[in-house]
Amino acid sequence: MIQRIQSLLLVLIAVAMGVVLSFPIWEKSGTGADLQATLTALQYTHKQGVTNFVNPVWYIGGLALLIAGIALFTVFQYRKRLLQMGLCAVNAILLTAMMGVILYATLITGKEYGNPADQGHYRIGFYAVVAALIANALANRFIRRDERLVRDSDRLR
C-alpha cells in the first residue's frame, strides 16, 4: 500500500534529489572578495576577478534524476517487496557514488581555488544528499520488516 512509512521515505528521497538539483551543494570564498567557487548539481564555477570559469558536472544532476526516478518507481512496487529491496540497494549504491563525486569535487578539486587550508562550506544541497542516504536506509529497513511480517503470517496458515 502506498500509505506505508517506507513509501513516505521513498518520496522524501525524490524530494531531496529535487533540492539537490535546485540549491547549491558547496561554496568557497577565497582570500579576496574576487575569488569564489560554487558547486551545483549541473556546474562547478569559480570566479577570479571579473572572469568566471564554468565546468559542467551534469553527471551529478543525472545521478540525482536517476535516484529520484528509481525512488518514485519503488513506491509503486509495494506488492513486490523483494524488488523494492533490490531497488533500494541500487539507490544506496547510486547515492554513495553521488556522495563520492561531490566529496572529490569539493575536497580535491576545491583546493585549487583561494585558500588551500579552507575547505569551503557545504550548503543545503549536500545535506539533502545525506538526508536521502538516511531515508533510503530507513525505507529499506521498513521494507524488510514488512517482508518478514508477511513470511511469518504465511507460516501460520
mmCIF file of C-alpha atoms in Angstrom:
data_model
loop_
_atom_site.group_PDB
_atom_site.id
_atom_site.type_symbol
_atom_site.label_atom_id
_atom_site.label_comp_id
_atom_site.label_asym_id
_atom_site.label_seq_id
_atom_site.Cartn_x
_atom_site.Cartn_y
_atom_site.Cartn_z
ATOM 1 C CA MET A 1 0.000 0.000 0.000
ATOM 2 C CA ILE A 2 1.169 3.473 -0.775
ATOM 3 C CA GLN A 3 0.444 4.920 2.681
ATOM 4 C CA ARG A 4 3.177 2.896 4.415
ATOM 5 C CA ILE A 5 6.098 4.632 6.105
ATOM 6 C CA GLN A 6 8.594 3.343 3.521
ATOM 7 C CA SER A 7 6.561 4.987 0.767
ATOM 8 C CA LEU A 8 6.832 8.326 2.538
ATOM 9 C CA LEU A 9 10.570 7.811 2.961
ATOM 10 C CA LEU A 10 10.965 6.980 -0.732
ATOM 11 C CA VAL A 11 9.053 10.134 -1.687
ATOM 12 C CA LEU A 12 11.335 12.042 0.701
ATOM 13 C CA ILE A 13 14.317 10.726 -1.301
ATOM 14 C CA ALA A 14 12.795 12.121 -4.505
ATOM 15 C CA VAL A 15 12.162 15.474 -2.812
ATOM 16 C CA ALA A 16 15.735 15.545 -1.508
ATOM 17 C CA MET A 17 17.037 14.971 -5.039
ATOM 18 C CA GLY A 18 14.882 17.883 -6.203
ATOM 19 C CA VAL A 19 16.566 20.004 -3.526
ATOM 20 C CA VAL A 20 19.986 18.850 -4.782
ATOM 21 C CA LEU A 21 19.043 19.972 -8.291
ATOM 22 C CA SER A 22 17.694 23.323 -7.097
ATOM 23 C CA PHE A 23 20.181 24.558 -4.496
ATOM 24 C CA PRO A 24 23.982 24.891 -4.314
ATOM 25 C CA ILE A 25 25.915 21.974 -2.861
ATOM 26 C CA TRP A 26 29.143 23.713 -1.851
ATOM 27 C CA GLU A 27 30.659 27.187 -1.796
ATOM 28 C CA LYS A 28 34.107 28.535 -1.064
ATOM 29 C CA SER A 29 35.278 32.114 -0.777
ATOM 30 C CA GLY A 30 38.884 32.947 -1.456
ATOM 31 C CA THR A 31 41.233 35.266 0.374
ATOM 32 C CA GLY A 32 39.987 38.241 -1.626
ATOM 33 C CA ALA A 33 36.470 39.307 -2.449
ATOM 34 C CA ASP A 34 37.072 38.466 -6.093
ATOM 35 C CA LEU A 35 37.689 34.714 -5.555
ATOM 36 C CA GLN A 36 34.714 32.402 -5.189
ATOM 37 C CA ALA A 37 33.898 28.798 -6.131
ATOM 38 C CA THR A 38 30.446 27.183 -6.215
ATOM 39 C CA LEU A 39 29.309 23.623 -6.911
ATOM 40 C CA THR A 40 25.747 22.928 -8.007
ATOM 41 C CA ALA A 41 24.283 19.760 -9.478
ATOM 42 C CA LEU A 42 24.944 20.973 -13.012
ATOM 43 C CA GLN A 43 28.055 23.156 -12.910
ATOM 44 C CA TYR A 44 31.207 23.926 -10.997
ATOM 45 C CA THR A 45 32.011 27.621 -11.254
ATOM 46 C CA HIS A 46 34.842 29.656 -9.890
ATOM 47 C CA LYS A 47 35.233 33.372 -10.185
ATOM 48 C CA GLN A 48 38.578 35.138 -10.323
ATOM 49 C CA GLY A 49 38.120 38.859 -10.581
ATOM 50 C CA VAL A 50 35.735 39.519 -13.436
ATOM 51 C CA THR A 51 36.390 36.160 -15.134
ATOM 52 C CA ASN A 52 34.016 33.254 -14.499
ATOM 53 C CA PHE A 53 35.175 29.726 -15.235
ATOM 54 C CA VAL A 54 32.387 27.167 -15.628
ATOM 55 C CA ASN A 55 32.971 23.411 -15.663
ATOM 56 C CA PRO A 56 29.913 21.249 -16.361
ATOM 57 C CA VAL A 57 29.219 18.490 -13.842
ATOM 58 C CA TRP A 58 25.972 17.273 -15.388
ATOM 59 C CA TYR A 59 26.651 13.748 -14.075
ATOM 60 C CA ILE A 60 25.721 14.880 -10.542
ATOM 61 C CA GLY A 61 22.386 16.150 -11.864
ATOM 62 C CA GLY A 62 21.947 12.956 -13.892
ATOM 63 C CA LEU A 63 22.552 10.838 -10.801
ATOM 64 C CA ALA A 64 20.046 12.944 -8.861
ATOM 65 C CA LEU A 65 17.382 12.436 -11.543
ATOM 66 C CA LEU A 66 18.100 8.704 -11.741
ATOM 67 C CA ILE A 67 17.901 8.310 -7.962
ATOM 68 C CA ALA A 68 14.630 10.260 -7.799
ATOM 69 C CA GLY A 69 13.164 8.171 -10.641
ATOM 70 C CA ILE A 70 14.131 4.875 -9.010
ATOM 71 C CA ALA A 71 12.726 6.040 -5.660
ATOM 72 C CA LEU A 72 9.387 7.026 -7.213
ATOM 73 C CA PHE A 73 9.241 3.766 -9.184
ATOM 74 C CA THR A 74 9.946 1.837 -5.977
ATOM 75 C CA VAL A 75 6.959 3.452 -4.249
ATOM 76 C CA PHE A 76 4.550 1.757 -6.657
ATOM 77 C CA GLN A 77 6.157 -1.686 -6.367
ATOM 78 C CA TYR A 78 4.599 -2.292 -2.938
ATOM 79 C CA ARG A 79 3.370 -5.796 -3.873
ATOM 80 C CA LYS A 80 6.899 -6.909 -4.790
ATOM 81 C CA ARG A 81 8.905 -6.328 -1.633
ATOM 82 C CA LEU A 82 11.976 -8.215 -2.860
ATOM 83 C CA LEU A 83 12.127 -5.938 -5.914
ATOM 84 C CA GLN A 84 11.729 -2.949 -3.606
ATOM 85 C CA MET A 85 14.674 -4.124 -1.510
ATOM 86 C CA GLY A 86 16.774 -4.556 -4.652
ATOM 87 C CA LEU A 87 15.877 -1.102 -5.930
ATOM 88 C CA CYS A 88 16.736 0.389 -2.534
ATOM 89 C CA ALA A 89 20.122 -1.345 -2.738
ATOM 90 C CA VAL A 90 20.693 0.156 -6.194
ATOM 91 C CA ASN A 91 19.700 3.566 -4.854
ATOM 92 C CA ALA A 92 22.134 3.148 -1.946
ATOM 93 C CA ILE A 93 24.955 2.453 -4.413
ATOM 94 C CA LEU A 94 23.994 5.449 -6.566
ATOM 95 C CA LEU A 95 23.699 7.738 -3.530
ATOM 96 C CA THR A 96 27.116 6.606 -2.321
ATOM 97 C CA ALA A 97 28.576 7.262 -5.783
ATOM 98 C CA MET A 98 26.993 10.725 -5.796
ATOM 99 C CA MET A 99 28.436 11.455 -2.362
ATOM 100 C CA GLY A 100 31.869 10.305 -3.536
ATOM 101 C CA VAL A 101 31.754 12.532 -6.630
ATOM 102 C CA ILE A 102 30.678 15.514 -4.540
ATOM 103 C CA LEU A 103 33.383 14.940 -1.937
ATOM 104 C CA TYR A 104 36.013 14.532 -4.648
ATOM 105 C CA ALA A 105 34.926 17.748 -6.326
ATOM 106 C CA THR A 106 34.927 19.693 -3.075
ATOM 107 C CA LEU A 107 37.917 18.265 -1.216
ATOM 108 C CA ILE A 108 40.361 17.543 -4.054
ATOM 109 C CA THR A 109 39.409 19.925 -6.846
ATOM 110 C CA GLY A 110 38.268 22.684 -4.470
ATOM 111 C CA LYS A 111 41.762 23.114 -3.011
ATOM 112 C CA GLU A 112 42.851 24.846 -6.221
ATOM 113 C CA TYR A 113 40.736 27.913 -5.563
ATOM 114 C CA GLY A 114 41.509 30.532 -2.956
ATOM 115 C CA ASN A 115 42.998 29.480 0.352
ATOM 116 C CA PRO A 116 44.065 25.790 0.241
ATOM 117 C CA ALA A 117 43.595 25.429 4.010
ATOM 118 C CA ASP A 118 39.936 26.462 3.762
ATOM 119 C CA GLN A 119 37.704 23.579 2.668
ATOM 120 C CA GLY A 120 34.675 25.732 1.930
ATOM 121 C CA HIS A 121 31.148 25.418 3.233
ATOM 122 C CA TYR A 122 28.607 22.739 2.434
ATOM 123 C CA ARG A 123 25.190 24.076 1.574
ATOM 124 C CA ILE A 124 21.663 22.661 1.616
ATOM 125 C CA GLY A 125 22.201 20.502 -1.477
ATOM 126 C CA PHE A 126 24.888 18.463 0.297
ATOM 127 C CA TYR A 127 22.719 17.929 3.361
ATOM 128 C CA ALA A 128 19.859 16.822 1.110
ATOM 129 C CA VAL A 129 22.102 14.004 -0.185
ATOM 130 C CA VAL A 130 22.841 12.979 3.419
ATOM 131 C CA ALA A 131 19.100 13.045 4.229
ATOM 132 C CA ALA A 132 18.406 10.897 1.156
ATOM 133 C CA LEU A 133 21.013 8.335 2.281
ATOM 134 C CA ILE A 134 19.398 8.113 5.716
ATOM 135 C CA ALA A 135 15.872 7.932 4.270
ATOM 136 C CA ASN A 136 16.958 5.169 1.876
ATOM 137 C CA ALA A 137 18.430 3.104 4.719
ATOM 138 C CA LEU A 138 15.272 3.544 6.792
ATOM 139 C CA ALA A 139 12.998 2.701 3.845
ATOM 140 C CA ASN A 140 14.957 -0.489 3.199
ATOM 141 C CA ARG A 141 14.657 -1.413 6.877
ATOM 142 C CA PHE A 142 10.866 -0.947 6.867
ATOM 143 C CA ILE A 143 10.517 -2.924 3.628
ATOM 144 C CA ARG A 144 12.485 -5.810 5.178
ATOM 145 C CA ARG A 145 10.289 -5.620 8.272
ATOM 146 C CA ASP A 146 7.139 -5.901 6.117
ATOM 147 C CA GLU A 147 8.617 -8.864 4.228
ATOM 148 C CA ARG A 148 9.445 -10.606 7.497
ATOM 149 C CA LEU A 149 5.891 -9.971 8.762
ATOM 150 C CA VAL A 150 4.371 -11.453 5.579
ATOM 151 C CA ARG A 151 6.609 -14.533 5.782
ATOM 152 C CA ASP A 152 5.686 -15.067 9.436
ATOM 153 C CA SER A 153 1.960 -14.793 8.658
ATOM 154 C CA ASP A 154 2.335 -17.299 5.776
ATOM 155 C CA ARG A 155 3.980 -19.734 8.146
ATOM 156 C CA LEU A 156 0.969 -19.593 10.489
ATOM 157 C CA ARG A 157 -1.525 -20.624 7.804
#
